[in-house]
Coordinates of C-alpha atoms in Angstrom, one line a residue:
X1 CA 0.0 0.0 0.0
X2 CA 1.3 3.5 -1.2
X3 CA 1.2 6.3 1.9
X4 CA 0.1 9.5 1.1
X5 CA 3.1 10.8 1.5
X6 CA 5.0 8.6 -1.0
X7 CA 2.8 10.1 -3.8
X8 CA 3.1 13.5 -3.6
X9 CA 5.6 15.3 -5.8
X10 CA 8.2 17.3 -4.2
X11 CA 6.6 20.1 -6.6
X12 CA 3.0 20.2 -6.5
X13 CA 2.5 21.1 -10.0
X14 CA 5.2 17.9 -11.1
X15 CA 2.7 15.8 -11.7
X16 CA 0.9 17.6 -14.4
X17 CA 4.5 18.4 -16.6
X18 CA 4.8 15.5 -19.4
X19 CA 8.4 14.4 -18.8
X20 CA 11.1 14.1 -21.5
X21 CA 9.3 16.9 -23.6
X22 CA 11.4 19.9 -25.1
X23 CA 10.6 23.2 -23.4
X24 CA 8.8 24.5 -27.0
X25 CA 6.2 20.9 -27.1
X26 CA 6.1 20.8 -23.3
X27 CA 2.5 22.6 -23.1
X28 CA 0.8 21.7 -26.6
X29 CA -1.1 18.8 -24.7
X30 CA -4.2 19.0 -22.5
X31 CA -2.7 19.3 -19.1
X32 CA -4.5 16.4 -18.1
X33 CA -3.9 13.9 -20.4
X34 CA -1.7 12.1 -17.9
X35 CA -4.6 11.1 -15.2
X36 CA -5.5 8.3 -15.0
X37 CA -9.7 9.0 -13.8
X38 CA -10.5 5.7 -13.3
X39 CA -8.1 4.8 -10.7
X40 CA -8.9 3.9 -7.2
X41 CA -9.9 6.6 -4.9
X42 CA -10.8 6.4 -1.3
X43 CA -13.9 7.9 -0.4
X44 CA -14.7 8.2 3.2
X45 CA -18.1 7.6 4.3
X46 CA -18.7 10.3 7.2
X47 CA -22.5 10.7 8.6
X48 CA -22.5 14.8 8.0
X49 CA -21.4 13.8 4.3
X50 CA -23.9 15.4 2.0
X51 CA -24.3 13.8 -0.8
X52 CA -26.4 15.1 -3.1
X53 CA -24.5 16.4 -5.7
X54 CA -23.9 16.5 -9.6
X55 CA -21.6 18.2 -11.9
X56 CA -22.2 17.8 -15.2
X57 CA -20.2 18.4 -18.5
X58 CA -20.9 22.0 -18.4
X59 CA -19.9 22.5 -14.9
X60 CA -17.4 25.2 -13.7
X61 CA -15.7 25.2 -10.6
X62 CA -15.0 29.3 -10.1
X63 CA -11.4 30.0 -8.9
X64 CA -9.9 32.5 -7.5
X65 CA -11.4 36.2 -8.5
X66 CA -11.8 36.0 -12.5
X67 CA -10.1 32.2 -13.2
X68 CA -12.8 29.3 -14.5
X69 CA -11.4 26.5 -14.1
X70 CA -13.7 23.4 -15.8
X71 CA -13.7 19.7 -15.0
X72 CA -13.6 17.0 -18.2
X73 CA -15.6 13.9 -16.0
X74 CA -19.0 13.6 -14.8
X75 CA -19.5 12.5 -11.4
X76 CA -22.7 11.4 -11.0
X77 CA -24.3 10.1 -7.6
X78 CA -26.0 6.7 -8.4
X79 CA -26.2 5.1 -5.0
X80 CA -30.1 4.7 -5.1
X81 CA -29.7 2.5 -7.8
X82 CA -27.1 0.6 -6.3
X83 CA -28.0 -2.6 -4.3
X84 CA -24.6 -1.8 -2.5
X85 CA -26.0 1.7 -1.6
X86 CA -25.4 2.3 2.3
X87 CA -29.2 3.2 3.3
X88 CA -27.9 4.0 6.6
X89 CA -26.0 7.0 5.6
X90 CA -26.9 10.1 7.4
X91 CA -26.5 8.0 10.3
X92 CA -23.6 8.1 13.3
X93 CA -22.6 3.9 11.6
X94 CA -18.8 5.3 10.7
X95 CA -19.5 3.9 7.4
X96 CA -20.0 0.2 8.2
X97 CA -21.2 -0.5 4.9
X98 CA -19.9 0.0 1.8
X99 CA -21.3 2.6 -0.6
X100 CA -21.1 2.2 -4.4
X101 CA -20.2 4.9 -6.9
X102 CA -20.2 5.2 -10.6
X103 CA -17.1 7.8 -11.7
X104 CA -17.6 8.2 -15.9
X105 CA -15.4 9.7 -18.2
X106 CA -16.7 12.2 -20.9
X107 CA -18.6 10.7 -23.4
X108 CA -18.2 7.1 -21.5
X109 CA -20.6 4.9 -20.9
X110 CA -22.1 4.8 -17.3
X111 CA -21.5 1.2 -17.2
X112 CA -18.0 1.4 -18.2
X113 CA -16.4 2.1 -14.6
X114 CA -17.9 0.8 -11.7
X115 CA -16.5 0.5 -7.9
X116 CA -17.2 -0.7 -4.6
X117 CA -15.1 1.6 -2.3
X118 CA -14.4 0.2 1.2
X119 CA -13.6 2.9 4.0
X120 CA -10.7 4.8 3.9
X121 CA -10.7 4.7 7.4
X122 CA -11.5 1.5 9.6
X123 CA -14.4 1.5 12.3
X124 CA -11.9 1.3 15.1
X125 CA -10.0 4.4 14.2
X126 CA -13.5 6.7 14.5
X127 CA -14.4 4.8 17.9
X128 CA -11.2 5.2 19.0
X129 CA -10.6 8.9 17.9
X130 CA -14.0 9.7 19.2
X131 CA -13.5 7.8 23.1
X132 CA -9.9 9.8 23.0
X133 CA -11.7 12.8 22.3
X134 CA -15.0 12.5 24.9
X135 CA -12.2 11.0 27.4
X136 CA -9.9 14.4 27.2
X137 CA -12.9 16.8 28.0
X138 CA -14.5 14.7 30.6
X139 CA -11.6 14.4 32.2
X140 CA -11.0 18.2 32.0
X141 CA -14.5 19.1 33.1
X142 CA -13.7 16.2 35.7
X143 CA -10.5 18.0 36.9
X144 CA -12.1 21.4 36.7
X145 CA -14.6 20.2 39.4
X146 CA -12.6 19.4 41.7
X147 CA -11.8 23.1 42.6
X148 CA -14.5 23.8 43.7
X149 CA -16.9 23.5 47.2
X150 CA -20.2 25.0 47.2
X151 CA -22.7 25.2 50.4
X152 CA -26.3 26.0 50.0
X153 CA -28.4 27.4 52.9
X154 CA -31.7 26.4 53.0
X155 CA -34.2 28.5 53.9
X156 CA -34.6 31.9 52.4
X157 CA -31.9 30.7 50.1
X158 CA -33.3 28.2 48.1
X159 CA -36.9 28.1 49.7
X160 CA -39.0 31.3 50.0
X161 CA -39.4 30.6 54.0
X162 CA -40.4 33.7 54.6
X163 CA -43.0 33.4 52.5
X164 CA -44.2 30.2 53.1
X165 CA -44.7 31.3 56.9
X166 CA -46.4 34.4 55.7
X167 CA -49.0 32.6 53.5
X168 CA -49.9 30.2 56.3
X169 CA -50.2 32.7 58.6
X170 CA -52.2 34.9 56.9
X171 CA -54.8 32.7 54.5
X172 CA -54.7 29.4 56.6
X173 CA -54.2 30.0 60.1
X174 CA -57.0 27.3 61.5
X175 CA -55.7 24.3 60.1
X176 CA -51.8 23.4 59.7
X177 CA -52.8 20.6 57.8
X178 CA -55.5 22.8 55.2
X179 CA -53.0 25.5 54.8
X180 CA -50.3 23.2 53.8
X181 CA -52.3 22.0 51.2
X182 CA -53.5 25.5 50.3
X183 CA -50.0 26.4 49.6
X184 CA -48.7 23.9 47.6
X185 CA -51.9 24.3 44.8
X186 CA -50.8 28.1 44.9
X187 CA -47.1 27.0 44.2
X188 CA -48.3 24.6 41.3
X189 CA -50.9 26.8 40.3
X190 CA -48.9 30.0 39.7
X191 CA -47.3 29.4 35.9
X192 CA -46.1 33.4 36.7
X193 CA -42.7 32.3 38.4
X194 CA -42.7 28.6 37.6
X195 CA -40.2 29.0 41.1
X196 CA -39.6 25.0 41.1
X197 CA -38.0 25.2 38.1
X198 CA -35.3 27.8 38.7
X199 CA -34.8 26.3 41.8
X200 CA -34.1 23.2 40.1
X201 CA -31.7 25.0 37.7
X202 CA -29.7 26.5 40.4
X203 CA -28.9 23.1 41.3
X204 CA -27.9 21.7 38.0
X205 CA -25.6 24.8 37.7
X206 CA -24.0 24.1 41.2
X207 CA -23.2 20.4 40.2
X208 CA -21.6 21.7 37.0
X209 CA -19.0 23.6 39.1
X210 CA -18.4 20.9 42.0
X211 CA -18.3 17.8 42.7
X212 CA -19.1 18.6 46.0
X213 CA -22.3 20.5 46.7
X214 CA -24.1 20.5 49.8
X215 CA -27.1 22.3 51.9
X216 CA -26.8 23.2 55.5
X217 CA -29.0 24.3 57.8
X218 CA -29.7 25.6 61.3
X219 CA -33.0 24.2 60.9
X220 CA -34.3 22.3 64.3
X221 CA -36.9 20.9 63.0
X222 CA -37.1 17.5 61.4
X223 CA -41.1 18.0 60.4
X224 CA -40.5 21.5 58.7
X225 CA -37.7 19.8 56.4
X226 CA -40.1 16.9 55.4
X227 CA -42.4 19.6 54.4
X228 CA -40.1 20.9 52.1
X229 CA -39.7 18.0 50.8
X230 CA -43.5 17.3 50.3
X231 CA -44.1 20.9 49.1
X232 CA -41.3 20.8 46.3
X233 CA -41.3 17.1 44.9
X234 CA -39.3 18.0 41.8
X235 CA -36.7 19.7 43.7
X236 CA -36.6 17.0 46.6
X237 CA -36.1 14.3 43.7
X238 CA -33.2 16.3 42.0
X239 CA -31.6 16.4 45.1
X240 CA -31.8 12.7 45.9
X241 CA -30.7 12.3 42.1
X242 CA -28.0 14.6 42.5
X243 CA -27.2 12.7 46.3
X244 CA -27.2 16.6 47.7
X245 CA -27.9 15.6 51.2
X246 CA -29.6 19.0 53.5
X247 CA -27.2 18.8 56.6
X248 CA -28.0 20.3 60.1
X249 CA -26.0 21.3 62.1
X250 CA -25.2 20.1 65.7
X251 CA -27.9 20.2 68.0
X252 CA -26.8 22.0 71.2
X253 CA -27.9 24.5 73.9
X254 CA -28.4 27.7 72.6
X255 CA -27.8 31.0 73.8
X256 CA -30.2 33.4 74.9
X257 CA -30.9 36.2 72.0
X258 CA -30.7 38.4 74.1
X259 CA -26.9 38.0 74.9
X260 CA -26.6 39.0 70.8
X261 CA -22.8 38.0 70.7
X262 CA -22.7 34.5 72.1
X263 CA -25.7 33.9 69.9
X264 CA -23.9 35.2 67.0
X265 CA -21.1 33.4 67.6
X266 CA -23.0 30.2 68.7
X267 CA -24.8 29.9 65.2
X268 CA -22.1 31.5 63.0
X269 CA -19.5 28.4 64.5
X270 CA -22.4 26.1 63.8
X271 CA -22.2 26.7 60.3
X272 CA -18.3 27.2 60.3
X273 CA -17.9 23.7 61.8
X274 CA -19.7 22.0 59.2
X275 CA -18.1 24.4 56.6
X276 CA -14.5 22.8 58.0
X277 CA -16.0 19.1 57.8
X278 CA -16.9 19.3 54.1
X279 CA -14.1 21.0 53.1
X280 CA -11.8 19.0 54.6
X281 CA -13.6 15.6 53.4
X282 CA -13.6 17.6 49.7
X283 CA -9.9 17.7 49.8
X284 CA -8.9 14.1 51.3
X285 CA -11.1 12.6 48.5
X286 CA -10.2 14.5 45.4
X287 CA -6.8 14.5 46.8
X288 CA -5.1 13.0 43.9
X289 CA -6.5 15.5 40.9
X290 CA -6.1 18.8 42.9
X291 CA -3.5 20.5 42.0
X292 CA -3.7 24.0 43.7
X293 CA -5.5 25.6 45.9
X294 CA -9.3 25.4 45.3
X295 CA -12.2 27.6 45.6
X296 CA -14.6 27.8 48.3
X297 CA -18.3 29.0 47.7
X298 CA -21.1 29.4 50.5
X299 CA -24.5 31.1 49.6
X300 CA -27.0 32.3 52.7
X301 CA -29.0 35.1 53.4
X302 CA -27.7 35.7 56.7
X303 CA -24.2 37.0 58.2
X304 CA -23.5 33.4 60.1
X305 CA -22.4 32.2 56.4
X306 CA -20.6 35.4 55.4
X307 CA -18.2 35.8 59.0
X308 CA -18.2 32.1 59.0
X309 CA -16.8 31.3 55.2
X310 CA -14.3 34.6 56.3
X311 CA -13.0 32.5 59.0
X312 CA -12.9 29.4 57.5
X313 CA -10.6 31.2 54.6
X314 CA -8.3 32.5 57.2
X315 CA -8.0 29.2 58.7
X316 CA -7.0 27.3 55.8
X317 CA -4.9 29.0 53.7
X318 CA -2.9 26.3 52.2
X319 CA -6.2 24.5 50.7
X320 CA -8.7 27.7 50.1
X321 CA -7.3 29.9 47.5
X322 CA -10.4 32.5 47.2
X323 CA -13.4 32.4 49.5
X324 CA -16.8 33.7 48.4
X325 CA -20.2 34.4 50.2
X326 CA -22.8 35.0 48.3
X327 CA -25.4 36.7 50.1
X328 CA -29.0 37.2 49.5
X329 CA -32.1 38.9 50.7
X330 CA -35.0 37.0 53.2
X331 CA -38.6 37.5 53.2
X332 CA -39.2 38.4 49.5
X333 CA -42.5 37.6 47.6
X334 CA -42.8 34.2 45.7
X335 CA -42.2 36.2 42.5
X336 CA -39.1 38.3 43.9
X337 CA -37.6 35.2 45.3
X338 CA -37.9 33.6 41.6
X339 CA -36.2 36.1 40.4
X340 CA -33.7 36.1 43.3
X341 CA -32.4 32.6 42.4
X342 CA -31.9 33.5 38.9
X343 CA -29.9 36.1 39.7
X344 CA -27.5 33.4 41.9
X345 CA -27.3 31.4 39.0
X346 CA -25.6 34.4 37.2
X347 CA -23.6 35.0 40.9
X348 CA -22.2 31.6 40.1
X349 CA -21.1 31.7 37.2
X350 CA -19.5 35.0 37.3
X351 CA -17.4 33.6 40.1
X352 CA -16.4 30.5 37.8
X353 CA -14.8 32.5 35.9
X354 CA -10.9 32.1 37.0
X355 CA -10.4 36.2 36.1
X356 CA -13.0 37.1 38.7
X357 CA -10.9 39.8 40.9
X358 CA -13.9 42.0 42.8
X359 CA -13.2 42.1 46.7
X360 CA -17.5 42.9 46.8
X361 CA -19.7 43.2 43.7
X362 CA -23.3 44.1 44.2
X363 CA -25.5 41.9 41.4
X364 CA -29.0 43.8 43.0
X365 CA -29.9 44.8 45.8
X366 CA -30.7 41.7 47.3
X367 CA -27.9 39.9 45.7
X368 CA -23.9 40.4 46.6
X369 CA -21.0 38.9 45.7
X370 CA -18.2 39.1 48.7
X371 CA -14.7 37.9 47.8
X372 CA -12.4 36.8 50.6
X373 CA -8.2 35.5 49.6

């Protein structure tokens, strides 16, 4: 078998110079006389091939600005009549079958010239090229997860609380039960926000920048989190899919409110101490593909997550490179809070962005971006 490169002439043009003709004779014959247009050529079969096509004796290929430049054969499509003919192209097959063409020269018969052209290319090479080539981005999107924590709060992050609470106290206040069920046909029922949705999208985008996503809470209350979960069954079901567990954090005496630094500090260390946990577990387990510092990502609507993903920064220094806090507003309507998580989602993925440099960048007014390195 001849390689490609053993027949190409060192001059591109050599091939179409008759040899051992006198410089005055060289150009009196046609400049093709010396092709052979029946030999073998190898036609490869890809799916996006189009192949309708037919140029007849009078086509002209335009080259160039004002240079025609004609072609003396017909090539004429003729796979329909062909019992060869591949009626799977079109198809992702990598030309498993073969296809037959008919290639005539002028004023031939059709019949003269007839092939059966096998692949150029065998089926293993496309698989192969193809598993290389899926392989190399998964394993950078792969590796480009790994950089990355991000921590959810729950309530009046990706829940409307607020609201919720509202609504029930306000419309339903003498049945629990009846005003649960009140709520979740006004949820369903209002196509205005469609809030289930974006909630569910915030999600999806969070798993596309981490492998490690979580939700915690300082929610007490085991009943009010099944209630989310019976309220929101799309988004309850995405997070089982996604195996985003909601985490509380440790249940222990409180403070009084009244002593408003130790109950600060109580509830910011809460969250800090689960912060530390996931972090750490993050970097033990994707130990082998981090090569640098990674990023750290929390998202709450109160200051426990802000002072507590500051401290946790300044405390680990040799695995966070940049902290953020994204920080949102509580106790907006259904509709505002819709269009509160929408505006995370573009929180997030400014901040994926490895040329973010803002120390604080305000997205609204109920949505900031605080950077901490």
């Amino acid at each position: 078998m001849n390689l490609p490169h053993d027949i190409i002439p060192s001059n591109v043009n050599e091939s179409l110079i008759p040899r051992n003709v006198d410089a005055k004779n060289r150009y009196n014959g046609h400049p093709f006389s010396s092709m052979d247009i029946s030999s073998h050529l190898s036609i490869i079969p890809f799916p996006q091939y189009n192949a309708n096509f037919l140029l007849n004796n009078d086509t002209k290929l335009k080259m160039y600005k004002n240079k025609v430049f004609g072609i003396p054969i017909d090539i004429t499509d003729l796979r329909e009549k062909s019992k060869h003919f591949n009626n799977t192209i079109g198809i992702n097959d990598n030309g498993r079958r073969n296809i037959t063409y008919q290639m005539v020269a002028k004023n031939d018969a059709p019949e003269k010239v007839k092939y059966i052209y096998q692949p150029a290319i065998p089926e293993t090479a496309f698989t192969l090229q193809l598993l290389r080539r899926n392989m190399k981005a998964t394993c950078g999107m792969y590796l480009e997860k790994c950089k990355r924590v991000i921590i959810f709060d729950l309530d009046d992050t990706l829940i409307p609380t607020n609201w919720i609470r509202s609504f029930l106290l306000t419309r339903c206040a003498v049945s629990y039960k009846q005003g649960i069920k009140e709520l979740k046909k006004e949820i369903q029922l209002n196509k205005k926000c469609n809030f289930e949705s974006v909630a569910c999208s915030v999600i999806h985008l969070a798993m596309s920048l981490s492998h490690t996503v979580f939700i915690v809470t300082n929610a007490r209350s085991d009943k009010w989190i099944e209630t989310v979960r019976w309220l929101f069954p799309r988004f309850s079901k995405l997070l089982l899919y996604c195996q985003i567990p909601i985490i509380r954090t440790e249940q222990k005496m409180e403070p009084s409110p009244f002593y408003a630094n130790e109950y600060f500090r109580f509830w910011m260390c809460a969250k800090k101490k689960k912060f530390d946990d996931i972090l750490k577990q993050h970097c033990t387990l994707y130990r082998p593909y981090i090569s640098q510092k990674i990023d750290f990502i929390s998202l709450g609507d109160t200051d426990f997550e802000e002072v507590a993903t500051y401290e946790l920064q300044l405390a680990n220094t040799g695995l966070i490179n940049r902290a953020f806090n994204v920080k949102v507003q509580a106790g907006l309507s259904l509709e505002d809070f819709t269009g509160q998580l929408k505006l995370i989602q573009v929180a997030m993925s400014i901040i994926a962005k490895g040329s973010y440099a803002y120390k604080h960048l305000a997205l609204s007014g109920s949505v900031q971006i605080k950077m901490f390195s």
